[in-house]
Each structure stands twice: as structure tokens, then as C-alpha cells.
PDB file of C-alpha atoms in Angstrom:
ATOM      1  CA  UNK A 281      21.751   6.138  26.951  1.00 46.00           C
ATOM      2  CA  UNK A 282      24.743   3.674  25.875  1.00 47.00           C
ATOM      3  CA  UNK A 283      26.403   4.551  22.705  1.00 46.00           C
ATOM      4  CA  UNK A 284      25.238   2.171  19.912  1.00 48.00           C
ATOM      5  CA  UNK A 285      27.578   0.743  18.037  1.00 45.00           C
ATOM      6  CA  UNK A 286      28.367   1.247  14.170  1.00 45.00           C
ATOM      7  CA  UNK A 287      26.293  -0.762  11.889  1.00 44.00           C
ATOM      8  CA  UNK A 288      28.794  -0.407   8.912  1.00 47.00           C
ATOM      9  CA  UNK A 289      32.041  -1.331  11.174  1.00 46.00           C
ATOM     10  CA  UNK A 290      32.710  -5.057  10.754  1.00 49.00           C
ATOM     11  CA  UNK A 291      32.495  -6.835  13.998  1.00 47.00           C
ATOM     12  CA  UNK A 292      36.042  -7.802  15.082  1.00 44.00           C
ATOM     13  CA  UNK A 293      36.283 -11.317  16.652  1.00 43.00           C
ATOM     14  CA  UNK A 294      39.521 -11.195  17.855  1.00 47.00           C
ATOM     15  CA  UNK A 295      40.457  -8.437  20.391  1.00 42.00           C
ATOM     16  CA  UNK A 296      43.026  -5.878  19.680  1.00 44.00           C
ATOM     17  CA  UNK A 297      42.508  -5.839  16.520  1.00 50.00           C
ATOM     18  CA  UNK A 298      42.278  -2.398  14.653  1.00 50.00           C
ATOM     19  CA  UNK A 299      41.242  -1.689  10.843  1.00 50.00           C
ATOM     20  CA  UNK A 300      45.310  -1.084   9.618  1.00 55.00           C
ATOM     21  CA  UNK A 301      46.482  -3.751  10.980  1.00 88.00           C
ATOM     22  CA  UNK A 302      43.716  -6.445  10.743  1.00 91.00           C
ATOM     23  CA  UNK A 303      44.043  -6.169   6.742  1.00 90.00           C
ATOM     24  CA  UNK A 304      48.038  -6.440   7.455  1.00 91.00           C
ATOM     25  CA  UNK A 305      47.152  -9.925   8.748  1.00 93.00           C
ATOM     26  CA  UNK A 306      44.673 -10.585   6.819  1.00 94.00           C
ATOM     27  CA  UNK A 307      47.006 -10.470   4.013  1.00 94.00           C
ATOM     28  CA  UNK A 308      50.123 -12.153   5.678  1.00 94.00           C
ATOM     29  CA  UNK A 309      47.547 -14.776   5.857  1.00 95.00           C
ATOM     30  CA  UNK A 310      46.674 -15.332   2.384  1.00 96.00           C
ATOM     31  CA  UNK A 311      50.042 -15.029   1.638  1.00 97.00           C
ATOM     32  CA  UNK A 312      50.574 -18.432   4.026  1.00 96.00           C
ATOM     33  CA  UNK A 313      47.902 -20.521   2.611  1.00 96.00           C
ATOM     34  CA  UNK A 314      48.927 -19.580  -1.051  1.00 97.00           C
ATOM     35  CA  UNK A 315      51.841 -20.362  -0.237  1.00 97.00           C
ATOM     36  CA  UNK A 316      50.978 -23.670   1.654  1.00 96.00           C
ATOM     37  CA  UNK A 317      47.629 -24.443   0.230  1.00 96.00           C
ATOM     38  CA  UNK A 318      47.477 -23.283  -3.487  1.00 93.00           C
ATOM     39  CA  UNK A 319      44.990 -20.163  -5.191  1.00 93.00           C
ATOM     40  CA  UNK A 320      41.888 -22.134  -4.429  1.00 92.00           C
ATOM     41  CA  UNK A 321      42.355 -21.319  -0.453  1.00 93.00           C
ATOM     42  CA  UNK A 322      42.547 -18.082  -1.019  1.00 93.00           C
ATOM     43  CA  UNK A 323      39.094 -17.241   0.406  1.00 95.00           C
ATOM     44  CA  UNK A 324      37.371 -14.346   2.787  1.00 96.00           C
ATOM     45  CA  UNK A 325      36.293 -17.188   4.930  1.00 95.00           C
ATOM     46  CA  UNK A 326      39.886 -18.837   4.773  1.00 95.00           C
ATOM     47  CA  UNK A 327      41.838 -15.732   6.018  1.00 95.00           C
ATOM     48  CA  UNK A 328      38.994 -15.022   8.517  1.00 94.00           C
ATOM     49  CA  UNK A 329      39.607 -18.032   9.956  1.00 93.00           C
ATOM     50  CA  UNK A 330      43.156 -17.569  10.159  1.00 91.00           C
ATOM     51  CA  UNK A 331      42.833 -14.511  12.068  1.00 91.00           C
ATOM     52  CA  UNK A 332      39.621 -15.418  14.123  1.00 91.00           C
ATOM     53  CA  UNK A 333      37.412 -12.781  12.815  1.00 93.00           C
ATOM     54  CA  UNK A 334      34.241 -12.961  11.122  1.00 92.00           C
ATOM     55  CA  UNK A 335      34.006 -13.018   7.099  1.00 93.00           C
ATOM     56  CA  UNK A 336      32.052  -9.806   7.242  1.00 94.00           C
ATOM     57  CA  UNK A 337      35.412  -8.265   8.969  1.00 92.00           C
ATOM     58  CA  UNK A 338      37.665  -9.515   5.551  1.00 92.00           C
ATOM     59  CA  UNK A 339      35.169  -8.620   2.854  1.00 93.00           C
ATOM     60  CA  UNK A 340      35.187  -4.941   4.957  1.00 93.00           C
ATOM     61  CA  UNK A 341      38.773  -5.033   3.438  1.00 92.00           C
ATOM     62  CA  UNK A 342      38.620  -6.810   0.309  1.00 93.00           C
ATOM     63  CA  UNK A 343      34.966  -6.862  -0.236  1.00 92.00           C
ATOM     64  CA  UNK A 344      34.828 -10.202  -2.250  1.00 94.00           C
ATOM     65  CA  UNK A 345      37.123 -13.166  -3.501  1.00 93.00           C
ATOM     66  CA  UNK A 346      38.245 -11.530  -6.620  1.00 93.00           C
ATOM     67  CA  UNK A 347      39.164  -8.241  -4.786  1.00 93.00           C
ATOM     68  CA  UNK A 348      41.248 -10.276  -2.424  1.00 94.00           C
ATOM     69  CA  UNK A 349      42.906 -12.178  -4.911  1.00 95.00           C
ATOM     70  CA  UNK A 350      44.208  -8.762  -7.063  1.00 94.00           C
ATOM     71  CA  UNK A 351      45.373  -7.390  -3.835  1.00 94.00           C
ATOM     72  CA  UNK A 352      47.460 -10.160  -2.931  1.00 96.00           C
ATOM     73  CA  UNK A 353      48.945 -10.221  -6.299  1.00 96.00           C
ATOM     74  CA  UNK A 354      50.029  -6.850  -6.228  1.00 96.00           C
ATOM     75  CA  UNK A 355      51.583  -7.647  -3.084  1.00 97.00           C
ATOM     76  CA  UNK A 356      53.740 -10.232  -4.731  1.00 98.00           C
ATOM     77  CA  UNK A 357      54.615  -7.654  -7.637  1.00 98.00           C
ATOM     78  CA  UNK A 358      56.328  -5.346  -4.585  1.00 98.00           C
ATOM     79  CA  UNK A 359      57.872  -7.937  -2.827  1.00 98.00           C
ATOM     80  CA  UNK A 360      59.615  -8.841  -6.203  1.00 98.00           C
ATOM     81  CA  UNK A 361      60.100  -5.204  -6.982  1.00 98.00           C
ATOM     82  CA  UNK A 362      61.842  -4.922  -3.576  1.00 98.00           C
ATOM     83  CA  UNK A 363      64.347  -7.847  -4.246  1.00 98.00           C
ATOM     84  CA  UNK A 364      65.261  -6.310  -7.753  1.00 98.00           C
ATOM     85  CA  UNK A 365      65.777  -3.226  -5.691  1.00 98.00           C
ATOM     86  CA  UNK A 366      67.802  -4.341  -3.164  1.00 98.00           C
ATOM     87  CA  UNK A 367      69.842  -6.420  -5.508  1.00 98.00           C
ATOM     88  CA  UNK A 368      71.002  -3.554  -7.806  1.00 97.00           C
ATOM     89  CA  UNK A 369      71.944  -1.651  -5.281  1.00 96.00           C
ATOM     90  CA  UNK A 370      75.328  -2.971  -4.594  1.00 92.00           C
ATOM     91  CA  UNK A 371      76.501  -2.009  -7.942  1.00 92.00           C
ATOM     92  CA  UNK A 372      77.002   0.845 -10.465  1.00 93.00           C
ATOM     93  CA  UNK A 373      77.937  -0.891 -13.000  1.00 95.00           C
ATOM     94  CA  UNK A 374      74.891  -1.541 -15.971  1.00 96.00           C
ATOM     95  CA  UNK A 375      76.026  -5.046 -16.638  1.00 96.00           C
ATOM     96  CA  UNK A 376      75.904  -5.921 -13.396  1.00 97.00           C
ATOM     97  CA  UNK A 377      72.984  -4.314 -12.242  1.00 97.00           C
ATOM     98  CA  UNK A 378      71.186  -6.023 -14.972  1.00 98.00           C
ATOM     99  CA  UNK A 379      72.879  -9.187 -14.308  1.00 98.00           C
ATOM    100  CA  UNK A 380      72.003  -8.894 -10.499  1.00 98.00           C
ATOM    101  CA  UNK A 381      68.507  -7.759 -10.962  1.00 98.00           C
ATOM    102  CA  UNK A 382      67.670 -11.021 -13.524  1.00 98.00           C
ATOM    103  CA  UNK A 383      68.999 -13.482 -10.769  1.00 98.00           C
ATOM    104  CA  UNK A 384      66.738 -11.799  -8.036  1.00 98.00           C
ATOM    105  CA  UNK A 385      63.443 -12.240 -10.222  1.00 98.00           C
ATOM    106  CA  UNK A 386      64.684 -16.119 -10.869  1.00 98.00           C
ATOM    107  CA  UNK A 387      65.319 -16.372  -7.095  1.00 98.00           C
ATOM    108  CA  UNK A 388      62.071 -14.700  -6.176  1.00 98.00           C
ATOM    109  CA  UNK A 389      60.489 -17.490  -8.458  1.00 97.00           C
ATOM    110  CA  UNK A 390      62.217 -20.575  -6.990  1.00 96.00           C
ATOM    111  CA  UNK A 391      62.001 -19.727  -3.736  1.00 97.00           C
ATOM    112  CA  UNK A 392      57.809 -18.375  -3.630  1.00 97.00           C
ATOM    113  CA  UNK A 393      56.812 -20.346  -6.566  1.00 96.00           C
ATOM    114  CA  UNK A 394      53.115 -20.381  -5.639  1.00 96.00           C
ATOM    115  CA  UNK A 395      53.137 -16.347  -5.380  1.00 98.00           C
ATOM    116  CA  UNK A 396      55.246 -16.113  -8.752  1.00 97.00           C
ATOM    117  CA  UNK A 397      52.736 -18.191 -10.364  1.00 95.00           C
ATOM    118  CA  UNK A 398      49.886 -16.597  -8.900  1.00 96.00           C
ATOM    119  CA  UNK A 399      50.662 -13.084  -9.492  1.00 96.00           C
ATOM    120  CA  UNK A 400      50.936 -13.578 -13.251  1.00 94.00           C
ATOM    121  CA  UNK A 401      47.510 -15.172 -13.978  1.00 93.00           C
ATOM    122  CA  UNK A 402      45.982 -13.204 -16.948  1.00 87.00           C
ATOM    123  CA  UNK A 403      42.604 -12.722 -15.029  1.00 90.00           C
ATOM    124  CA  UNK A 404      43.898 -11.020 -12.598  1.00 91.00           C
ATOM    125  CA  UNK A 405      45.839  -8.303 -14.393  1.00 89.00           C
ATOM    126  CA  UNK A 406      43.262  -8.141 -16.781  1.00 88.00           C
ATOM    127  CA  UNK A 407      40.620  -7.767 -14.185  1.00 88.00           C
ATOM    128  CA  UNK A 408      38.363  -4.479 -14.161  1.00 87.00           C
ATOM    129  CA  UNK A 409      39.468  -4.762 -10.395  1.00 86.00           C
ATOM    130  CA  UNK A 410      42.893  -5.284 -10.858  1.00 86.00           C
ATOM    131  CA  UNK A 411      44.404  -1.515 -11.394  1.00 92.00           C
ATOM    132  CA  UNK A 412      46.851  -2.011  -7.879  1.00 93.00           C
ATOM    133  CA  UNK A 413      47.859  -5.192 -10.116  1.00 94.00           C
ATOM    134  CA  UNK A 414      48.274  -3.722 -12.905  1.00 95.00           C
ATOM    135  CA  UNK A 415      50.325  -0.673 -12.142  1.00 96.00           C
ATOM    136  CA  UNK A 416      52.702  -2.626  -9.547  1.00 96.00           C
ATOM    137  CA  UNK A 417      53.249  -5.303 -12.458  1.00 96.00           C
ATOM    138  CA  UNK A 418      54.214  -2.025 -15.024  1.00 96.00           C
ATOM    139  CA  UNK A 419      56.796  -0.867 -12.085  1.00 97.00           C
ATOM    140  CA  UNK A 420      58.215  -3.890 -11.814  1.00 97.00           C
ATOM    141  CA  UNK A 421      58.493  -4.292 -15.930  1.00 97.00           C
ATOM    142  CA  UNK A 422      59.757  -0.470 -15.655  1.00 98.00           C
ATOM    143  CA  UNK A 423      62.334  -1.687 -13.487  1.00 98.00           C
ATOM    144  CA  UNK A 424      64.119  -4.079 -15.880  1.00 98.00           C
ATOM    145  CA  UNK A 425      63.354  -1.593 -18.537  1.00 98.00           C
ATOM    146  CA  UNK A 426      65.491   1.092 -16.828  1.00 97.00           C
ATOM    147  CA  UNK A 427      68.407  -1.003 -16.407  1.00 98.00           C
ATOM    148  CA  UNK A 428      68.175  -2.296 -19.810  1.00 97.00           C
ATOM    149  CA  UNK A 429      68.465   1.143 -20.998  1.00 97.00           C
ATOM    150  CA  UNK A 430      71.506   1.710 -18.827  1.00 95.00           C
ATOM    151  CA  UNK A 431      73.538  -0.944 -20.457  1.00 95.00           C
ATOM    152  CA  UNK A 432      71.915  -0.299 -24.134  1.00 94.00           C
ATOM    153  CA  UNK A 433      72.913   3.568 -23.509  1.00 91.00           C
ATOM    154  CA  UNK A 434      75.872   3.282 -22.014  1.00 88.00           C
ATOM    155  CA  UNK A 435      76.710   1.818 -25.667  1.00 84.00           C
ATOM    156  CA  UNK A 436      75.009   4.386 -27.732  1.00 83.00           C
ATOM    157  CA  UNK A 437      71.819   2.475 -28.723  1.00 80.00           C
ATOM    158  CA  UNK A 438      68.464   3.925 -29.073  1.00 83.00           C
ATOM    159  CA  UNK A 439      64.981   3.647 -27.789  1.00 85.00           C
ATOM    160  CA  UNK A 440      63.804   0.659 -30.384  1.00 87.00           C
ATOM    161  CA  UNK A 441      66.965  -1.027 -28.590  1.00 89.00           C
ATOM    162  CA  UNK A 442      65.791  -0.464 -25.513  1.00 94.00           C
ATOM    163  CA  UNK A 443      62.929  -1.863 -26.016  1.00 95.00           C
ATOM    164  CA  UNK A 444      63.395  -5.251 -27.906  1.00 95.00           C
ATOM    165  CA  UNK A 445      65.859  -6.062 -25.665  1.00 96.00           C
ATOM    166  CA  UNK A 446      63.627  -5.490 -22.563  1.00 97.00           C
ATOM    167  CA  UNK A 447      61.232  -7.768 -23.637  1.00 97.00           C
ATOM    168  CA  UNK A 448      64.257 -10.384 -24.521  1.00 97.00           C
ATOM    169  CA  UNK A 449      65.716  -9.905 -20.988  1.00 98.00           C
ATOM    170  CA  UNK A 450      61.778 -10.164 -19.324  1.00 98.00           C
ATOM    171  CA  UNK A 451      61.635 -13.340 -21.638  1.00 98.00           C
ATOM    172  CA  UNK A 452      64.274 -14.736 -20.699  1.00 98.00           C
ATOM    173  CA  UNK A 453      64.255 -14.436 -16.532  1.00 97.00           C
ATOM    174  CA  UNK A 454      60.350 -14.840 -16.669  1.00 97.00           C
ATOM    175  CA  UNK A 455      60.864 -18.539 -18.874  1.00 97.00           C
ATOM    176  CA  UNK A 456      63.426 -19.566 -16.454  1.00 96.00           C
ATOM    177  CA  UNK A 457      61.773 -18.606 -13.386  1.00 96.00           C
ATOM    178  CA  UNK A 458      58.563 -20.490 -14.539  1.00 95.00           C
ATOM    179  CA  UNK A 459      60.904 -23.253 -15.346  1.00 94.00           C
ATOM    180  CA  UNK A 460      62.125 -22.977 -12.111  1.00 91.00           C
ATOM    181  CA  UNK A 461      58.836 -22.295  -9.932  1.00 91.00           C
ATOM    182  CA  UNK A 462      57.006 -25.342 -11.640  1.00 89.00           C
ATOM    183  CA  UNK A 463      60.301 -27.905 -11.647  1.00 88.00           C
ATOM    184  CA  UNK A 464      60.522 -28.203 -15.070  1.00 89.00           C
ATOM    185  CA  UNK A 465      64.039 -28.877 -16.156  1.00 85.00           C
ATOM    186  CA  UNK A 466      65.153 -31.389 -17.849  1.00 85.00           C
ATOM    187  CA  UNK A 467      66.377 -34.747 -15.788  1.00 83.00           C
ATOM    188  CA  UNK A 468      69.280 -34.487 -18.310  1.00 82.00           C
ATOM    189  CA  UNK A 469      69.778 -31.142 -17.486  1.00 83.00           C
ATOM    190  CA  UNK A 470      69.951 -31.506 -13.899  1.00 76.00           C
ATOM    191  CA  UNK A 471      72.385 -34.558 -13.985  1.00 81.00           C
ATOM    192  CA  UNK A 472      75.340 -32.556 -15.754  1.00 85.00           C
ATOM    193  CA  UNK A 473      74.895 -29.506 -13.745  1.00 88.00           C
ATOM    194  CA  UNK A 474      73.770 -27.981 -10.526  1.00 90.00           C
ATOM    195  CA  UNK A 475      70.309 -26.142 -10.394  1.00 90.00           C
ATOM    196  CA  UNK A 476      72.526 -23.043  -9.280  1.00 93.00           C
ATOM    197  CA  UNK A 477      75.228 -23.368 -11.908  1.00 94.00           C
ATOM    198  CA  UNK A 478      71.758 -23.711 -14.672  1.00 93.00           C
ATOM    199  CA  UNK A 479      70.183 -20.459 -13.432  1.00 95.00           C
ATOM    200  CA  UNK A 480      73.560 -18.527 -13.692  1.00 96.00           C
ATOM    201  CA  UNK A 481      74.692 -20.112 -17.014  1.00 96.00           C
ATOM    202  CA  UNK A 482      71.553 -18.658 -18.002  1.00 96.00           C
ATOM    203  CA  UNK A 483      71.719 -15.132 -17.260  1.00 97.00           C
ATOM    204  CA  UNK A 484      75.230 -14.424 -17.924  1.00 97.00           C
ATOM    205  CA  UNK A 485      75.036 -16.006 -21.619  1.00 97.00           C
ATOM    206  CA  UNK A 486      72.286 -13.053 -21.813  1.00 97.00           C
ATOM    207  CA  UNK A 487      73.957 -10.427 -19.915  1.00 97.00           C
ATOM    208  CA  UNK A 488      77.134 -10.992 -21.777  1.00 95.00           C
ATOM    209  CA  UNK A 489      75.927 -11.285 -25.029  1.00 95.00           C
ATOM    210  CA  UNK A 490      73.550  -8.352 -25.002  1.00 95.00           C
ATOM    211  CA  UNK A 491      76.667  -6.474 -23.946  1.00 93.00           C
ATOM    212  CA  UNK A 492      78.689  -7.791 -27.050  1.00 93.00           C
ATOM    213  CA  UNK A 493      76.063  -7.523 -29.182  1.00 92.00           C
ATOM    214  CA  UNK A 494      76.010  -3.682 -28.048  1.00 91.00           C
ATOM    215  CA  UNK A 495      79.773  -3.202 -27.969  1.00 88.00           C
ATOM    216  CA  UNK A 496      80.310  -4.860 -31.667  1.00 89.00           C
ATOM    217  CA  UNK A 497      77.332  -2.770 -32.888  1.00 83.00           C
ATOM    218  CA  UNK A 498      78.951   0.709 -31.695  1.00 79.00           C
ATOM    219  CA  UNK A 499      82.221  -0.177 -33.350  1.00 79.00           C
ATOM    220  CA  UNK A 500      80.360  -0.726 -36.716  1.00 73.00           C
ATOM    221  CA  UNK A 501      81.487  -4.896 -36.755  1.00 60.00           C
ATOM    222  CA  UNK A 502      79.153  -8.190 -35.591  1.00 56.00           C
ATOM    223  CA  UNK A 503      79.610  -9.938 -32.739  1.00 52.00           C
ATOM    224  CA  UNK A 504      80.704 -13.063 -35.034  1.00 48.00           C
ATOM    225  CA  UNK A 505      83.379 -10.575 -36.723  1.00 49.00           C
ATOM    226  CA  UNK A 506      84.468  -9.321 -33.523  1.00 47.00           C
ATOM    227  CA  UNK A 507      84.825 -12.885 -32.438  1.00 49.00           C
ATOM    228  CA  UNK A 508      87.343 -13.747 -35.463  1.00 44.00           C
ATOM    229  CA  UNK A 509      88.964 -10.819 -34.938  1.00 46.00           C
ATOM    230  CA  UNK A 510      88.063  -9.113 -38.141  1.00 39.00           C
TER     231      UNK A 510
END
């Protein structure tokens, strides 16, 4: 008697397709209508479409809209983590790492503004489904926190320092990028300077005066005092 096949297997419409690497395409193509198309096309039917299987083979995956939609967004979380990654790396230095690490979470934004946008909706990383969000979006915070600390130790600050000044460093890349992702500067802005020359101008005004701030604090003085010389 011929083998029956399995009732809980989703039926594959496409052939040589395997479970690992049918959800590997199934997300590549969310990613491509988010990215083309906007949150609302991010559907089991959409990406079943895309990859000419059946719905019942994408909700095997992702087992319903909201599932799919957390999963994708902690796939933008890693991407981003990966840039910041691979951007520190060519340094040692804490002020530069930090420096380099704040540009590559600005450029992730302006260049996949639809997946930086997405990624940070509330209802997803609040979502009783969203732990993979969740914990990707903490590594990725973690990230910036560790090279905050770098720069704030290095200088002899403490833990409370650490922390206020993460969350001013997170502030300010994750304004600008949002500024960046949704095209929001200023006209007047963008007449007296490039978009490029903005984003850096930015950063470094941080970077640098974080690292002032920190210097004139360890030598007992205020950046304004240590300005005047006094």
C-alpha cells in the first residue's frame, strides 16, 4: 500500500522547497514588500504568493499575521545589530566606536526606512507574541549601552552615568534616524547643508561633547570652565 502522506505537513506548491529554507524565503519576501509595499502587505497570503505556495504552507511557519509580523521585526533588530557590529569593529578606540556605531543605526534608518519604522511599532514589542522582538530589540539597546560604558569608564564615571547617557545617545540616533527614515528635515535645513554633512554634525556634537563633558568632570572643572580655560 502507498505511503500516505502527512496530514500536518503543509502542502508545498512550489517544488524543491524544504521546511528551512521555505521560511528563509518566506521572510526575504516580507522583507521586499515591506520594503516596497508598506506593513499592510505584510500578509500569509502575500508572501505565499511570492513564493508560490499555499497560505497553509506560511501560517505552518508563522501561524498567523501577527506572528509574522514580530518575526520580521526581529529580523530587522539583527540586521541593525549586525551593522553596529560590523561598524565598531574597525576601531578600539571608545569615542570612535561610539561615534561609528551611532552613524550605522542612522544609516540603517535612511537607507531601510520602512523596516526601521516597522520594527519599532509599540504593538509589536509589546505583543504577548513578540519575545524574539523583544529580546533582539534589548541586544541591540545592550549594544549602545556597552559602548557607552566604554567611553563613560574609560573616564572614571559610574553606572548612573552609564546609564543616562545611554538613553541620551539612543535618543539622539533614534530622533535623527526617524527624522531621516520619514524625510523630515527642515527645507531650511537642507538648503545650507548636505543631508550627509546634517547626520554627521549630529553625532559628533554628541560624541564630542559626551567626551568633554566626561573629561571636565574627572578633572573636577565644567565643560564651560574648561572651555575658558579656568
Amino acid at each position: 500500500m502507498a505511503s500516505q502522506p502527512n496530514a500536518r505537513a503543509p502542502r508545498l506548491a512550489k517544488a524543491g522547497y524544504h521546511h528551512g529554507n521555505l521560511r528563509a524565503s518566506l521572510v526575504q519576501a516580507a522583507l521586499k514588500l515591506l520594503d516596497e509595499q508598506g506593513p499592510t502587505a505584510l500578509t500569509l497570503r502575500g508572501i505565499a504568493q511570492v513564493n508560490g505556495v499555499t497560505q497553509t504552507a506560511s501560517a505552518y511557519h508563522f501561524t498567523d499575521k501577527e506572528g509574522l509580523e514580530c518575526a520580521i521585526a526581529a529580523v530587522c533588530f539583527r540586521e541593525l545589530i549586525a551593522r553596529l557590529t560590523e561598524a565598531i569593529s574597525v576601531s578600539a578606540a571608545p569615542e570612535e566606536r561610539l561615534l561609528a556605531a551611532m552613524r550605522a543605526y542612522v544609516l540603517y534608518a535612511e537607507s531601510s526606512p520602512a523596516r526601521f519604522q516597522f520594527m519599532f511599532l509599540a504593538r509589536l514589542i509589546g505583543s504577548t507574541r513578540g519575545d524574539e522582538v523583544k529580546v533582539a530589540a534589548r541586544t541591540c539597546f545592550g549594544l549602545l549601552r556597552l559602548l557607552v560604558a566604554e567611553l563613560v569608564t574609560q573616564a572614571g564615571g559610574d553606572s548612573e552615568s552609564v546609564e543616562t547617557e545611554t538613553l541620551a545617545a539612543w535618543s539622539v540616533v533614534h530622533g535623527f534616524g526617524k527624522i531621516s527614515a520619514g524625510s523630515l528635515i527642515p527645507s531650511q535645513v537642507g538648503q545650507l547643508v548636505s543631508h550627509d554633512v546634517a547626520r554627521e554634525a549630529v553625532i559628533a556634537s554628541f560624541v564630542e561633547g559626551l567626551a568633554a563633558k566626561l573629561a571636565a568632570r574627572r578633572s573636577g572643572g565644567t565643560v564651560m570652565e574648561r572651555g575658558h580655560g579656568r
